GROMACS .gro file of C-alpha atoms in nm:
model
  180
    1MET     CA    1  11.678   7.516  -8.829
    2ARG     CA    2  11.441   7.259  -8.983
    3ARG     CA    3  11.289   7.183  -8.644
    4ASP     CA    4  11.252   7.553  -8.561
    5LEU     CA    5  11.088   7.629  -8.897
    6GLU     CA    6  10.842   7.344  -8.839
    7ALA     CA    7  10.760   7.478  -8.493
    8VAL     CA    8  10.690   7.829  -8.623
    9LEU     CA    9  10.484   7.707  -8.918
   10MET     CA   10  10.276   7.487  -8.685
   11VAL     CA   11  10.135   7.788  -8.502
   12VAL     CA   12  10.065   8.032  -8.785
   13ASP     CA   13   9.713   8.081  -8.916
   14GLN     CA   14   9.816   8.226  -9.250
   15PRO     CA   15  10.104   8.171  -9.492
   16VAL     CA   16  10.437   8.321  -9.381
   17ALA     CA   17  10.669   8.478  -9.638
   18GLU     CA   18  11.023   8.346  -9.677
   19TYR     CA   19  11.148   8.698  -9.613
   20ASP     CA   20  10.971   8.714  -9.274
   21LEU     CA   21  11.111   8.376  -9.175
   22ALA     CA   22  11.461   8.477  -9.289
   23ARG     CA   23  11.439   8.791  -9.077
   24ALA     CA   24  11.315   8.598  -8.773
   25PHE     CA   25  11.590   8.336  -8.806
   26ASP     CA   26  11.856   8.583  -8.913
   27ARG     CA   27  11.937   8.369  -9.220
   28PRO     CA   28  11.948   8.440  -9.594
   29VAL     CA   29  11.615   8.412  -9.778
   30ASP     CA   30  11.766   8.160 -10.024
   31GLU     CA   31  11.865   7.931  -9.736
   32ILE     CA   32  11.516   7.948  -9.582
   33ALA     CA   33  11.357   7.883  -9.923
   34ALA     CA   34  11.577   7.576  -9.980
   35VAL     CA   35  11.499   7.428  -9.637
   36LEU     CA   36  11.123   7.484  -9.683
   37ALA     CA   37  11.126   7.326 -10.029
   38GLY     CA   38  11.319   7.029  -9.890
   39LEU     CA   39  11.074   6.982  -9.603
   40SER     CA   40  10.783   6.997  -9.844
   41ARG     CA   41  10.938   6.728 -10.068
   42GLU     CA   42  11.021   6.512  -9.766
   43TYR     CA   43  10.664   6.522  -9.634
   44THR     CA   44  10.527   6.428  -9.977
   45GLU     CA   45  10.775   6.141 -10.021
   46GLN     CA   46  10.690   6.007  -9.674
   47GLY     CA   47  10.316   6.023  -9.747
   48ARG     CA   48  10.244   6.230  -9.439
   49GLY     CA   49   9.888   6.343  -9.359
   50PHE     CA   50   9.997   6.703  -9.388
   51ASP     CA   51  10.167   6.904  -9.656
   52LEU     CA   52  10.389   7.212  -9.646
   53ARG     CA   53  10.282   7.438  -9.931
   54GLN     CA   54  10.392   7.767 -10.073
   55VAL     CA   55  10.075   7.972 -10.129
   56ALA     CA   56   9.983   8.339 -10.125
   57GLU     CA   57  10.350   8.438 -10.123
   58GLY     CA   58  10.419   8.235  -9.810
   59TRP     CA   59  10.445   7.889  -9.655
   60ARG     CA   60  10.195   7.703  -9.439
   61PHE     CA   61  10.098   7.351  -9.330
   62TYR     CA   62   9.783   7.203  -9.483
   63THR     CA   63   9.597   6.875  -9.454
   64ARG     CA   64   9.653   6.655  -9.757
   65PRO     CA   65   9.343   6.644  -9.980
   66GLU     CA   66   9.317   6.265  -9.944
   67CYS     CA   67   9.282   6.311  -9.565
   68ALA     CA   68   9.015   6.581  -9.585
   69GLY     CA   69   8.724   6.339  -9.533
   70ILE     CA   70   8.851   6.194  -9.207
   71VAL     CA   71   8.953   6.535  -9.075
   72GLU     CA   72   8.608   6.676  -9.153
   73HIS     CA   73   8.441   6.379  -8.984
   74PHE     CA   74   8.662   6.421  -8.677
   75LEU     CA   75   8.590   6.792  -8.649
   76LYS     CA   76   8.215   6.747  -8.686
   77GLU     CA   77   8.151   6.424  -8.497
   78GLY     CA   78   8.464   6.332  -8.306
   79GLN     CA   79   8.481   6.630  -8.076
   80GLU     CA   80   8.253   6.717  -7.790
   81VAL     CA   81   8.190   7.088  -7.822
   82ARG     CA   82   8.072   7.273  -7.514
   83LEU     CA   83   7.800   7.530  -7.555
   84THR     CA   84   7.839   7.881  -7.417
   85GLN     CA   85   7.615   8.005  -7.138
   86ALA     CA   86   7.428   8.217  -7.395
   87ALA     CA   87   7.368   7.911  -7.614
   88LEU     CA   88   7.243   7.706  -7.320
   89GLU     CA   89   7.005   7.982  -7.213
   90THR     CA   90   6.879   8.028  -7.569
   91MET     CA   91   6.829   7.655  -7.612
   92ALA     CA   92   6.633   7.639  -7.286
   93VAL     CA   93   6.400   7.917  -7.399
   94VAL     CA   94   6.340   7.737  -7.730
   95ALA     CA   95   6.284   7.405  -7.553
   96TYR     CA   96   6.024   7.544  -7.313
   97ARG     CA   97   5.853   7.792  -7.547
   98GLN     CA   98   5.857   7.610  -7.879
   99PRO     CA   99   5.766   7.687  -8.144
  100VAL     CA  100   5.913   8.029  -8.080
  101SER     CA  101   6.050   8.316  -8.290
  102ARG     CA  102   6.397   8.463  -8.261
  103GLY     CA  103   6.243   8.787  -8.145
  104ARG     CA  104   6.055   8.616  -7.865
  105VAL     CA  105   6.372   8.434  -7.753
  106SER     CA  106   6.561   8.765  -7.756
  107ALA     CA  107   6.284   8.928  -7.554
  108VAL     CA  108   6.289   8.654  -7.291
  109ARG     CA  109   6.669   8.665  -7.262
  110GLY     CA  110   6.690   9.044  -7.288
  111VAL     CA  111   6.962   9.036  -7.555
  112ASN     CA  112   6.978   8.977  -7.930
  113CYS     CA  113   7.001   8.601  -7.992
  114ASP     CA  114   7.033   8.590  -8.372
  115GLY     CA  115   7.394   8.467  -8.376
  116VAL     CA  116   7.336   8.211  -8.103
  117MET     CA  117   7.025   8.082  -8.281
  118ARG     CA  118   7.224   8.038  -8.604
  119THR     CA  119   7.487   7.841  -8.411
  120LEU     CA  120   7.225   7.614  -8.256
  121VAL     CA  121   7.070   7.553  -8.600
  122LEU     CA  122   7.413   7.470  -8.747
  123ARG     CA  123   7.479   7.225  -8.464
  124GLY     CA  124   7.145   7.057  -8.530
  125LEU     CA  125   7.000   7.131  -8.185
  126ILE     CA  126   6.715   7.351  -8.309
  127GLU     CA  127   6.539   7.381  -8.644
  128GLU     CA  128   6.288   7.599  -8.823
  129ALA     CA  129   5.928   7.502  -8.754
  130GLY     CA  130   5.726   7.718  -8.992
  131GLN     CA  131   5.619   8.080  -8.966
  132ASP     CA  132   5.409   8.274  -8.722
  133PRO     CA  133   5.079   8.341  -8.905
  134GLU     CA  134   5.048   8.691  -8.760
  135SER     CA  135   5.399   8.830  -8.795
  136GLY     CA  136   5.551   8.600  -9.057
  137ALA     CA  137   5.853   8.547  -8.827
  138HIS     CA  138   6.031   8.212  -8.851
  139LEU     CA  139   5.951   7.980  -8.563
  140PHE     CA  140   6.201   7.739  -8.408
  141ARG     CA  141   6.181   7.414  -8.213
  142THR     CA  142   6.425   7.162  -8.073
  143THR     CA  143   6.530   6.860  -8.280
  144THR     CA  144   6.544   6.490  -8.209
  145TYR     CA  145   6.922   6.537  -8.188
  146PHE     CA  146   6.859   6.778  -7.899
  147LEU     CA  147   6.657   6.508  -7.719
  148GLU     CA  148   6.925   6.249  -7.793
  149ARG     CA  149   7.207   6.470  -7.658
  150LEU     CA  150   7.008   6.538  -7.338
  151GLY     CA  151   6.911   6.172  -7.299
  152LEU     CA  152   6.538   6.244  -7.319
  153ARG     CA  153   6.263   6.045  -7.488
  154ASP     CA  154   6.044   6.352  -7.535
  155LEU     CA  155   6.002   6.708  -7.414
  156ASP     CA  156   5.775   6.599  -7.130
  157GLU     CA  157   6.089   6.476  -6.954
  158LEU     CA  158   6.231   6.829  -6.931
  159PRO     CA  159   6.244   6.956  -6.571
  160ASP     CA  160   5.959   7.187  -6.476
  161LEU     CA  161   6.121   7.528  -6.532
  162ALA     CA  162   5.836   7.694  -6.720
  163PRO     CA  163   5.706   7.877  -6.411
  164PHE     CA  164   6.032   8.072  -6.398
  165LEU     CA  165   5.995   8.201  -6.756
  166PRO     CA  166   5.767   8.497  -6.827
  167ASP     CA  167   5.426   8.394  -6.960
  168ASP     CA  168   5.389   8.697  -7.181
  169ILE     CA  169   5.609   8.987  -7.267
  170GLU     CA  170   5.392   9.291  -7.311
  171GLY     CA  171   5.488   9.551  -7.568
  172ILE     CA  172   5.749   9.333  -7.745
  173ASP     CA  173   5.688   9.227  -8.106
  174ASP     CA  174   5.827   8.909  -8.263
  175THR     CA  175   6.143   9.085  -8.376
  176GLY     CA  176   6.226   9.153  -8.011
  177GLU     CA  177   6.167   9.527  -8.048
  178HIS     CA  178   5.927   9.732  -7.839
  179ALA     CA  179   5.605   9.788  -8.030
  180THR     CA  180   5.512  10.152  -8.076
   0.00000   0.00000   0.00000
């Protein structure tokens, strides 16, 4: 039963109540509670990198606080994260049109890009580059990290794709809405 409890608790994304585990295993709640408490003690005594904790009226595995730094570093730097097609398209528009507003990027792509733009900012691939003097909209540009990830020295090394992007989008304001 210990092994089976570990397997179930490995896949949950929120604490599981002893009652729910007892029902699933067809065992008394007291027995489940005792096994979980024993596993938790065992992991602590062994100095494992994870902990089994009873929180929010349930049990769940957690990273030990003393391991949080390395886990955070691994998640941020140690993993190659692929960008979605929408993110790649958005990044291309920013790269070729910079500095450019969110509205202008949305107009070029034909869909709202606010969420994708936030993701690209969080990943350090684009950054704010001031405000448009006419509309006050935030402008964005690519970062040096963007150049580094693409293996470029500067933006002049980007392939010549600009002819395929519209030069001007008539009737669209910097929020991406049609002007009235």
